[in-house]
Coordinates of C-alpha atoms in Angstrom, one line a residue:
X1049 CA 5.2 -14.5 -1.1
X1050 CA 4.7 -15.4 2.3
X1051 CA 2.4 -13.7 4.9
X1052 CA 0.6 -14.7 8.2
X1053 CA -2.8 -14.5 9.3
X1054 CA -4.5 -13.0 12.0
X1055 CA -8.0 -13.4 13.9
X1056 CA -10.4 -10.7 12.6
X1057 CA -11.1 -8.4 15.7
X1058 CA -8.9 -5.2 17.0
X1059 CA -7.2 -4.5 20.1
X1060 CA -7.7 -0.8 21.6
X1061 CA -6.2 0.6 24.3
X1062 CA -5.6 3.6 26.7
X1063 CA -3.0 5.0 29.1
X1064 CA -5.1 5.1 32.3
X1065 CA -2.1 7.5 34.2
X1066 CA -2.3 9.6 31.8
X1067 CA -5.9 9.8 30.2
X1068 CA -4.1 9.3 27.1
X1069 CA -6.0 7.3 24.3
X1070 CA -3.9 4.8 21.9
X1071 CA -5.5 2.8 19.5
X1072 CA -3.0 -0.1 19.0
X1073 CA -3.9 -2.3 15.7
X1074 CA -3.0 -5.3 15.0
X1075 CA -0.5 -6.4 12.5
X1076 CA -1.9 -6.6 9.2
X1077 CA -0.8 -9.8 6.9
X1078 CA 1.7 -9.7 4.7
X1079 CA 4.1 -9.0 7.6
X1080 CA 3.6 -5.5 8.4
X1081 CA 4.5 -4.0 11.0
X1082 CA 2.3 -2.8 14.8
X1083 CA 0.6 0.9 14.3
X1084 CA 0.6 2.9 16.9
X1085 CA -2.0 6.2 17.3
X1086 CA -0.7 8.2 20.2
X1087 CA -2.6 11.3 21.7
X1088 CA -6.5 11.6 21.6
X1089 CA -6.4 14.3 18.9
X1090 CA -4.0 12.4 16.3
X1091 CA -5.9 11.1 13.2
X1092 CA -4.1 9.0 11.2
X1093 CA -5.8 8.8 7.6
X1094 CA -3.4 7.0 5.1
X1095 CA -0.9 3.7 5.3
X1096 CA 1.9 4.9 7.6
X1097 CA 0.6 8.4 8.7
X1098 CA 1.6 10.5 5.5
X1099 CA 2.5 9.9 2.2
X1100 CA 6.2 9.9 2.3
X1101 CA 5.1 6.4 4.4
X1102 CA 7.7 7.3 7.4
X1103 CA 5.5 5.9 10.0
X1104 CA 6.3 9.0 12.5
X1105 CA 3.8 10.8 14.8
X1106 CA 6.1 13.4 15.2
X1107 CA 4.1 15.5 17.6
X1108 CA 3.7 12.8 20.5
X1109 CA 6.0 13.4 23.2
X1110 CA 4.4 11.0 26.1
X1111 CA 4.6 7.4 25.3
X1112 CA 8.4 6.0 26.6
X1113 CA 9.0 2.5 28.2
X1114 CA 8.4 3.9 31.7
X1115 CA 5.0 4.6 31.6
X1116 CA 3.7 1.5 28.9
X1117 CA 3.0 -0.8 31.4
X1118 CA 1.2 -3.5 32.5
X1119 CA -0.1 -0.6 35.1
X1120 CA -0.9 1.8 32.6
X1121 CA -1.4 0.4 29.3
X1122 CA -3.8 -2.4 28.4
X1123 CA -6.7 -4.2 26.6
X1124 CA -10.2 -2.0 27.0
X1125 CA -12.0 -3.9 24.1
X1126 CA -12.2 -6.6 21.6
X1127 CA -14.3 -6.0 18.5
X1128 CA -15.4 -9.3 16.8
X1129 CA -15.3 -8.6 12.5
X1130 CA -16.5 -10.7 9.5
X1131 CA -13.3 -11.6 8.1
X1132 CA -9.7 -10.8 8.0
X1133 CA -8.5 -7.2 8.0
X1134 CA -5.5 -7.0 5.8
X1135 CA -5.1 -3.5 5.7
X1136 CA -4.4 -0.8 8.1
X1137 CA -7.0 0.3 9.8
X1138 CA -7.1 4.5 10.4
X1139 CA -8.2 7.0 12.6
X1140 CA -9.9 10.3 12.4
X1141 CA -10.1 12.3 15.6
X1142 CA -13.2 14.3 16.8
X1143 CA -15.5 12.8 13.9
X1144 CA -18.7 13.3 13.5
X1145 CA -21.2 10.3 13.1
X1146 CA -24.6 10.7 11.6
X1147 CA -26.8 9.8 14.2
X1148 CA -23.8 9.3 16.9
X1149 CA -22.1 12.5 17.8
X1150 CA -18.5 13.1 17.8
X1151 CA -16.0 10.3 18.1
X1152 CA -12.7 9.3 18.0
X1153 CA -13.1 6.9 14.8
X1154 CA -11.1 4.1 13.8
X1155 CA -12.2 2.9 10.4
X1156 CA -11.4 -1.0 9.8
X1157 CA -12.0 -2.9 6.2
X1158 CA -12.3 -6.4 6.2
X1159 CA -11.7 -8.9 3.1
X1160 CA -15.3 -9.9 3.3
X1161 CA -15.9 -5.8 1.7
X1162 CA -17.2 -4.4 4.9
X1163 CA -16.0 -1.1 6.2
X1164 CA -16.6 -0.6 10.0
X1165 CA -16.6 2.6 11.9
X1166 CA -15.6 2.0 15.4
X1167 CA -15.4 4.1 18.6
X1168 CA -12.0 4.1 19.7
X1169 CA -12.5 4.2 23.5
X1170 CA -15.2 1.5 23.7
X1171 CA -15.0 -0.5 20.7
X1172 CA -18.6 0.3 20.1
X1173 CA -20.0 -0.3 16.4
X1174 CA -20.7 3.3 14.9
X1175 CA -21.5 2.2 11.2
X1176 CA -21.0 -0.1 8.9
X1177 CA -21.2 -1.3 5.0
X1178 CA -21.1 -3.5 2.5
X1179 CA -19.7 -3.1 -0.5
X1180 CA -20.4 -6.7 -2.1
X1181 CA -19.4 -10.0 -2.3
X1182 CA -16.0 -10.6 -1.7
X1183 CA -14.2 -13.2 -4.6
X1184 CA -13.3 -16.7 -3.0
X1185 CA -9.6 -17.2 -3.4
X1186 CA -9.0 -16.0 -6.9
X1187 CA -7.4 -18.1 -9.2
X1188 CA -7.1 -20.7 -6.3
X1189 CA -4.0 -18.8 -4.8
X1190 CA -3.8 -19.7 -1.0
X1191 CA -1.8 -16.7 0.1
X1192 CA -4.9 -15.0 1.8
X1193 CA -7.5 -16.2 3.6
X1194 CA -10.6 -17.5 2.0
X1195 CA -12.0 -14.5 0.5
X1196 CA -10.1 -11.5 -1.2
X1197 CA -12.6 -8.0 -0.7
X1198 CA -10.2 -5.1 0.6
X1199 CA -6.8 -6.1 0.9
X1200 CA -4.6 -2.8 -0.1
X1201 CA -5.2 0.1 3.1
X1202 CA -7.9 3.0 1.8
X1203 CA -7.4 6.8 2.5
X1204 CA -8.7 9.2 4.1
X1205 CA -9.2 12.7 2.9
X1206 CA -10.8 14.7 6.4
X1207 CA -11.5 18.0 4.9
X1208 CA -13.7 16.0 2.0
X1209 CA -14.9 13.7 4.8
X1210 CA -14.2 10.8 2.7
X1211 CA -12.6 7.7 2.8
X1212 CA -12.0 5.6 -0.5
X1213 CA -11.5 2.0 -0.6
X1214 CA -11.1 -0.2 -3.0
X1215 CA -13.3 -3.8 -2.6
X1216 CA -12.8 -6.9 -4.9
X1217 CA -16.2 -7.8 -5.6
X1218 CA -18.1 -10.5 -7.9
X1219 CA -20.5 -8.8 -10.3
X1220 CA -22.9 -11.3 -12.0
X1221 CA -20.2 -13.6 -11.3
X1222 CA -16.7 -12.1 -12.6
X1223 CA -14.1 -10.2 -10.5
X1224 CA -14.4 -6.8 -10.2
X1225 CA -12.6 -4.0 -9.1
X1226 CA -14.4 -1.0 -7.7
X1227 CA -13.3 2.6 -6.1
X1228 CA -15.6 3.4 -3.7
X1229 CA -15.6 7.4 -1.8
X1230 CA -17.4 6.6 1.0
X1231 CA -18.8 9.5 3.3
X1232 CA -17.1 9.3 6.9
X1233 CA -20.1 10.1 8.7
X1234 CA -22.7 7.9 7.3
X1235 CA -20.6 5.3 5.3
X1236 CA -22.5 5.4 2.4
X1237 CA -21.0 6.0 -0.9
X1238 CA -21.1 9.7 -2.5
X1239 CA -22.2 10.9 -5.7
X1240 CA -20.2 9.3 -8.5
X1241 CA -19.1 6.5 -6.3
X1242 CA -18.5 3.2 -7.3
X1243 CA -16.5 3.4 -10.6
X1244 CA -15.5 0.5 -11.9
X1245 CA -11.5 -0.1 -12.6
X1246 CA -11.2 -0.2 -16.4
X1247 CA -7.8 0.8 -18.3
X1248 CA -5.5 0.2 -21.3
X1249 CA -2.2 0.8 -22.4
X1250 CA 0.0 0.4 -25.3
X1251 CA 2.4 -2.5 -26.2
X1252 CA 5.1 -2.5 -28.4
X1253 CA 3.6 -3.6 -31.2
X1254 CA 0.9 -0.7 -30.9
X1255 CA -1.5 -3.1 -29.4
X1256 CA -3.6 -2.8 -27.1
X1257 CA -3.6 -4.6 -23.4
X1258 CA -6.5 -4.0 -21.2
X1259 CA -6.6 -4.4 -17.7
X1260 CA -7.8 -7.7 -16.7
X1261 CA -9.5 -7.9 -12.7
X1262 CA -9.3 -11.5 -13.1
X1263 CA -5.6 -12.2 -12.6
X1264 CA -4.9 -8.6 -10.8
X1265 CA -4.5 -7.8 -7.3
X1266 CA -5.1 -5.0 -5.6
X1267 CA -2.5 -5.1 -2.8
X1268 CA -0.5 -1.5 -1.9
X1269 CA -1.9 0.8 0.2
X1270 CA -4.1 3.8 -1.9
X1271 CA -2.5 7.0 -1.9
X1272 CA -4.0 10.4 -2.3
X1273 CA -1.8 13.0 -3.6
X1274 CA -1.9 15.9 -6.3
X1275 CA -5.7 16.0 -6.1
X1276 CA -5.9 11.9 -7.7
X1277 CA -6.4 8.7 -6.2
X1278 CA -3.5 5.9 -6.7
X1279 CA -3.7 2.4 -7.1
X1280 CA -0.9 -0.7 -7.6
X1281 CA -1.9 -4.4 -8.8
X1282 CA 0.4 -7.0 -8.6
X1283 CA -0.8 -11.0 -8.9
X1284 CA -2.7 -14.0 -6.7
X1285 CA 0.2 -16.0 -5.9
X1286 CA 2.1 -15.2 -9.6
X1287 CA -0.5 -17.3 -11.2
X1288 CA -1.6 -16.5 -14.9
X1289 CA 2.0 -15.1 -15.3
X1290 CA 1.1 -14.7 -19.0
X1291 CA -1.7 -12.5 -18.2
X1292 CA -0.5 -10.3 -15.6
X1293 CA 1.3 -7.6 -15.1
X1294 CA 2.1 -4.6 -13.1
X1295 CA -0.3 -1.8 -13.1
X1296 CA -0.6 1.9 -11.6
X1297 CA -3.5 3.6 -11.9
X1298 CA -5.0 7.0 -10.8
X1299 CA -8.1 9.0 -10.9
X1300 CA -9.4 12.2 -10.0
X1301 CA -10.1 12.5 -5.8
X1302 CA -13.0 14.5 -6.8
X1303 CA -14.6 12.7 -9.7
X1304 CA -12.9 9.5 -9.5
X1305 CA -12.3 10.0 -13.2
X1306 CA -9.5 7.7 -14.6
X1307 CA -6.5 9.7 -15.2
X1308 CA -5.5 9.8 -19.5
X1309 CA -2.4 8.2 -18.4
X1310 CA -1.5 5.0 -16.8
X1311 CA 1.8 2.9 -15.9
X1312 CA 2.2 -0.6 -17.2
X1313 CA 5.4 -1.9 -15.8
X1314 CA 5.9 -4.8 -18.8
X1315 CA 5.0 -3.4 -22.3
X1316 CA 6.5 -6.7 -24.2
X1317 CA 3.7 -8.1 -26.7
X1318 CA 5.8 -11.4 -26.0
X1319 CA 8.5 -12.5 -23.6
X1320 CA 11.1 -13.7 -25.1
X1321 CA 11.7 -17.1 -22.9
X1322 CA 13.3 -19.7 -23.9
X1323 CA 11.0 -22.2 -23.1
X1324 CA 8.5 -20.9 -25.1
X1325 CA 5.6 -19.7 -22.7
X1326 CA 5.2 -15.9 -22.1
X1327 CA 6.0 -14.7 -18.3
X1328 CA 5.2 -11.0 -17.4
X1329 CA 4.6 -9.8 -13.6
X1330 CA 6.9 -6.9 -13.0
X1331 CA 4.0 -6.4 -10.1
X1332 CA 3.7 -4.0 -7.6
X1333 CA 2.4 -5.8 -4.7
X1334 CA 5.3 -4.1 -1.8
X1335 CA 3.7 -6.8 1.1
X1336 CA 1.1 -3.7 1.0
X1337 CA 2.8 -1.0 1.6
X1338 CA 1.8 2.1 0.1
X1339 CA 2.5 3.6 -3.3
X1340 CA 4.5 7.1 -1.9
X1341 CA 5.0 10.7 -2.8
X1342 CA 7.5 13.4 -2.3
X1343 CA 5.3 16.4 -1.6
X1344 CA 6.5 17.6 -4.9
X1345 CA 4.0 16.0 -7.5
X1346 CA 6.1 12.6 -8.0
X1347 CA 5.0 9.4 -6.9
X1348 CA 6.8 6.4 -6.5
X1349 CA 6.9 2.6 -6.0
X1350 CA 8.7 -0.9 -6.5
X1351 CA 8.5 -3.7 -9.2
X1352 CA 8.6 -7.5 -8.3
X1353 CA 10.1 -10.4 -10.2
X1354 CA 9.6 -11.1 -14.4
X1355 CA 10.6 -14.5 -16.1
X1356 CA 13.0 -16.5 -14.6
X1357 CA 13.9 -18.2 -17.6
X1358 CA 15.8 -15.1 -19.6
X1359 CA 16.4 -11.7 -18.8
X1360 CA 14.2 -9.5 -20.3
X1361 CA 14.7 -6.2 -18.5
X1362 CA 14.8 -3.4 -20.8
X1363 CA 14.8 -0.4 -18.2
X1364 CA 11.3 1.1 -20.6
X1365 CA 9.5 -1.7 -21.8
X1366 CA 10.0 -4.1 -18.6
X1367 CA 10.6 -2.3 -15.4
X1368 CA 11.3 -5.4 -13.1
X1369 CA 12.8 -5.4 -9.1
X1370 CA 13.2 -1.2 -9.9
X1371 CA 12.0 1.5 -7.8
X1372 CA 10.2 4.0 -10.1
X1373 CA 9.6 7.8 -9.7
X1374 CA 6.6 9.2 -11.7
X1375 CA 4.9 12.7 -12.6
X1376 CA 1.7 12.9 -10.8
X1377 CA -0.3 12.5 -14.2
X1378 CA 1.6 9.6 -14.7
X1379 CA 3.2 10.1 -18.1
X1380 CA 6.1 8.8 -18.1
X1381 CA 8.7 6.9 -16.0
X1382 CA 10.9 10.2 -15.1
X1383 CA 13.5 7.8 -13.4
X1384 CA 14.3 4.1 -11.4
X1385 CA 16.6 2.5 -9.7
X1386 CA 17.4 -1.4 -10.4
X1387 CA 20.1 -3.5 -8.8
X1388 CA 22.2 -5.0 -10.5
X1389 CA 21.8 -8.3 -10.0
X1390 CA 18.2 -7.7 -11.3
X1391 CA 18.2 -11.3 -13.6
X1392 CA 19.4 -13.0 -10.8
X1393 CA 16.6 -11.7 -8.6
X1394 CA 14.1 -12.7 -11.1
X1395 CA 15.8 -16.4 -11.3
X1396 CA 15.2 -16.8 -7.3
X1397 CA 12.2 -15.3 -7.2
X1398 CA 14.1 -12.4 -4.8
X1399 CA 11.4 -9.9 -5.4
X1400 CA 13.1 -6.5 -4.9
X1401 CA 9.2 -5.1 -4.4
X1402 CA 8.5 -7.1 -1.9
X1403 CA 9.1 -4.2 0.2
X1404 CA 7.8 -0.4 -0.3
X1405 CA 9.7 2.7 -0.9
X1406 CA 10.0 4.9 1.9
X1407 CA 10.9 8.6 1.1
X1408 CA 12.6 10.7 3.6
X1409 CA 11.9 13.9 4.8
X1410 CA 14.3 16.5 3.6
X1411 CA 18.0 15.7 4.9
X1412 CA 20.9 18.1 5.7
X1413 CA 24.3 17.9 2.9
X1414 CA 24.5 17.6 -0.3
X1415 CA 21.9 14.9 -0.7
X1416 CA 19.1 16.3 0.3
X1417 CA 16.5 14.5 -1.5
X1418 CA 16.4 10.3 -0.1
X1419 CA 14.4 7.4 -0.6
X1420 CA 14.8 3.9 0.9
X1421 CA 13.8 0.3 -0.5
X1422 CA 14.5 -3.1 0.4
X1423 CA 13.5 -6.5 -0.8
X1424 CA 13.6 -10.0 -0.4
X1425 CA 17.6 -10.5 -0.8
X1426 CA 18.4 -8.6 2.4
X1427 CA 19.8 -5.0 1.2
X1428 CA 18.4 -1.9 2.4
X1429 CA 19.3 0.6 -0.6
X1430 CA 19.7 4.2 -0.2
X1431 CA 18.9 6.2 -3.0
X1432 CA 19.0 9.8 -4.1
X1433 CA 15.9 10.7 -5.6
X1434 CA 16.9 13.8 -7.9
X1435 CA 19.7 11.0 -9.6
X1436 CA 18.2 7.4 -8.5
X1437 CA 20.9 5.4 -10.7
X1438 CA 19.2 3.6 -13.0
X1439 CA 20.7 0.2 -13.8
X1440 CA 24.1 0.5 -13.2
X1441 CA 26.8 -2.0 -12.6
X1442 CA 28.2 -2.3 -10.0
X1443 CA 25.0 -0.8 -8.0
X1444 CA 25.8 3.0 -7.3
X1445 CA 23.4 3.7 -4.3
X1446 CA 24.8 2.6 -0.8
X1447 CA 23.4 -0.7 0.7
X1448 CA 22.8 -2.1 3.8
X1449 CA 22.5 -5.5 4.9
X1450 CA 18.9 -5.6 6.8
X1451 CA 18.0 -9.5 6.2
X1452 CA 15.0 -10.4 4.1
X1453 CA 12.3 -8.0 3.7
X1454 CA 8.8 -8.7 3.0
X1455 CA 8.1 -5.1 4.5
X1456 CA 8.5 -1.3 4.4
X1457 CA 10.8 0.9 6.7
X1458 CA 9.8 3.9 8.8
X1459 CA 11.7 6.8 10.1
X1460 CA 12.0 9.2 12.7
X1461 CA 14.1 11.6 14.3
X1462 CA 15.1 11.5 17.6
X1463 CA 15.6 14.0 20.5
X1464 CA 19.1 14.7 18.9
X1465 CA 18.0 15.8 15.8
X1466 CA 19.7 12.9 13.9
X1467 CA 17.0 11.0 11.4
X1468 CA 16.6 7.3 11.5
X1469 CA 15.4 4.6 9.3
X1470 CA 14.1 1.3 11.0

């Protein structure tokens, strides 16, 4: 799982022709891709823009080559943090701050747990909080920097004016996971909030797993979608592979009740390898892209490598390098796409859900209904998201050849009408 690192302050921006105000973020680790926030009045609240994680602004028209220039386009502040932003920072225009005004906001989250509100045409510190100690490099895993607070993006939900986040924290000395719904305009966290991340589920056997914050991390981008909250985990650095496994998770937006339901992607009381040590994983980690939904009450997501020693995909009871579609009570696994290579994958440690699933806005012919994941091994697969293939060999969704991917896509459609994925 490789990922770089970057210093922990933000670049902003604004088009001095034009009076036009971009806030341009820097890349968060984990290789994702710039963010770009054109026009004054654009908020951007989740990981990508929108839930289907396309990445599009599709109402600004002014930014082209011409007129991003040296002339036109630069550095109007730096913002010094306390510690490494990992996750997509966001935007809400024409925010109210207690005590401030109106802005436009950018909201940052730093692994140290500390949520900043920032004004977007100065860089000037709004707010800020705290949402406790960050854990120092769980499990001694290195691919992070020296803390790990909030590393998946939060979301923003305007018309509740609340943003939740998810921090990492030490509670009388143990990892802990805790949703926060923090008020937009004063930062401070609203009735109800924190919860603490508890859940169970069912093995084979009729046992019982529990969720264990020790050897989870909390990596994807939140989603909010069918009135809940979403969640994936994935590992530090596939350590403790006989502990952990893939989670999904979701609560109630406005309670931040656990759902009754919950997806565990690897059910097996024991893996069957043939070297006698249990291996699990089956994460969802996606280089932190977010967990998506279709607008329709499904949500979806991609599962990372099992044991390497013997193939113990089942397609139910381990769900490895698969996309997966769920209801929004998460149920059941309604369908999933897996390569067909999917042992081979695990043996090379070719995560398939090292990138995120990107779901496409509604497309003309007979195939309406499109999705998009790629992985480590290179191919960009195109899936059809009413019949997403399951395991099936040879593979029946189309492929393309993209090179590695520790990433997501994004799409947009262009001034001839004709949708693209990049």
């Amino acid at each position: 799982m490789k990922q770089s690192s970057y210093p922990a302050f933000h670049r902003f921006f604004e088009s001095r022709s034009n009076k036009l105000l971009v806030v341009g973020i820097l890349a968060c680790a984990f290789g994702l891709p710039w963010q770009i926030v054109a026009e004054a009045q654009t908020s951007v609240t989740t990981y990508h823009g929108d839930s289907q994680r396309t990445g599009w602004n599709s109402s600004e028209g002014i930014l082209k080559p011409s007129n991003v220039t040296a002339t036109t386009f630069g550095l109007i502040a730096s913002v010094a943090l306390d510690d490494q932003v990992d996750a997509q920072s966001l935007v809400v225009a024409n925010q109210v701050i207690e005590g401030q005004g109106m802005h436009t906001v950018v909201y940052v989250a730093t692994e140290n747990n500390t949520v900043y509100a920032i004004d977007s045409s100065t860089g000037s510190i709004l707010k800020t909080a705290n949402l406790g100690a960050p854990v120092p490099r769980p499990l001694g895993c290195t691919l992070n920097g020296p803390n790990v607070g909030i590393t998946g993006t939060p979301t923003i939900d305007v018309e509740k004016q609340t943003i939740y986040v998810m921090a990492y924290t030490l509670v009388a000395g143990q990892p802990s996971y805790r949703l926060h719904a923090l008020n937009l305009q004063t930062l401070q966290d609203k009735a109800g909030s924190p919860i603490n991340v508890m859940a169970s589920h069912r093995l084979t056997d009729g046992s019982k797993l529990s969720f264990n914050s020790k050897v989870e991390r909390q990596r994807p981008a939140l989603l909010e979608s069918n009135g809940n909250i979403y969640a994936g985990f994935s590992s530090f650095c596939d350590f403790s592979p006989s502990s952990s496994r893939g989670w999904l998770l979701g609560w109630n937006a406005g309670t931040l009740t656990a759902l009754g339901a919950n997806e565990l992607t690897d059910t097996l009381k024991t893996a069957p390898a043939n070297n006698g040590t249990n291996f699990f994983l089956s994460a969802i980690w996606m280089s932190g892209y977010g967990i998506a939904d279709d607008g329709v009450g499904n949500v979806f997501f991609v599962t990372g490598n099992s044991d390497p020693n013997l193939n113990t995909y089942t397609g139910t009871t381990n769900i490895q390098e698969s996309v997966v579609k769920m209801p929004e009570a998460l149920t059941s696994v309604l369908d999933l796409f897996t390569p067909s290579n999917v042992f081979s994958l695990d043996q090379g440690d070719e995560d398939f859900g090292a990138g995120g699933v990107l779901v496409l806005p509604d497309q003309p012919g007979p195939v309406p209904h499109l999705a998009v994941a790629a992985g480590k091994d290179g191919r960009l697969f195109i899936i059809d998201r009413d019949d997403m293939g399951r395991f099936h060999n040879p593979d029946i969704p189309a492929h393309v050849n993209i090179g590695g991917c520790w990433c997501g896509s994004s799409y947009y459609q262009g001034a001839d009408g004709v949708g693209r994925v990049v």
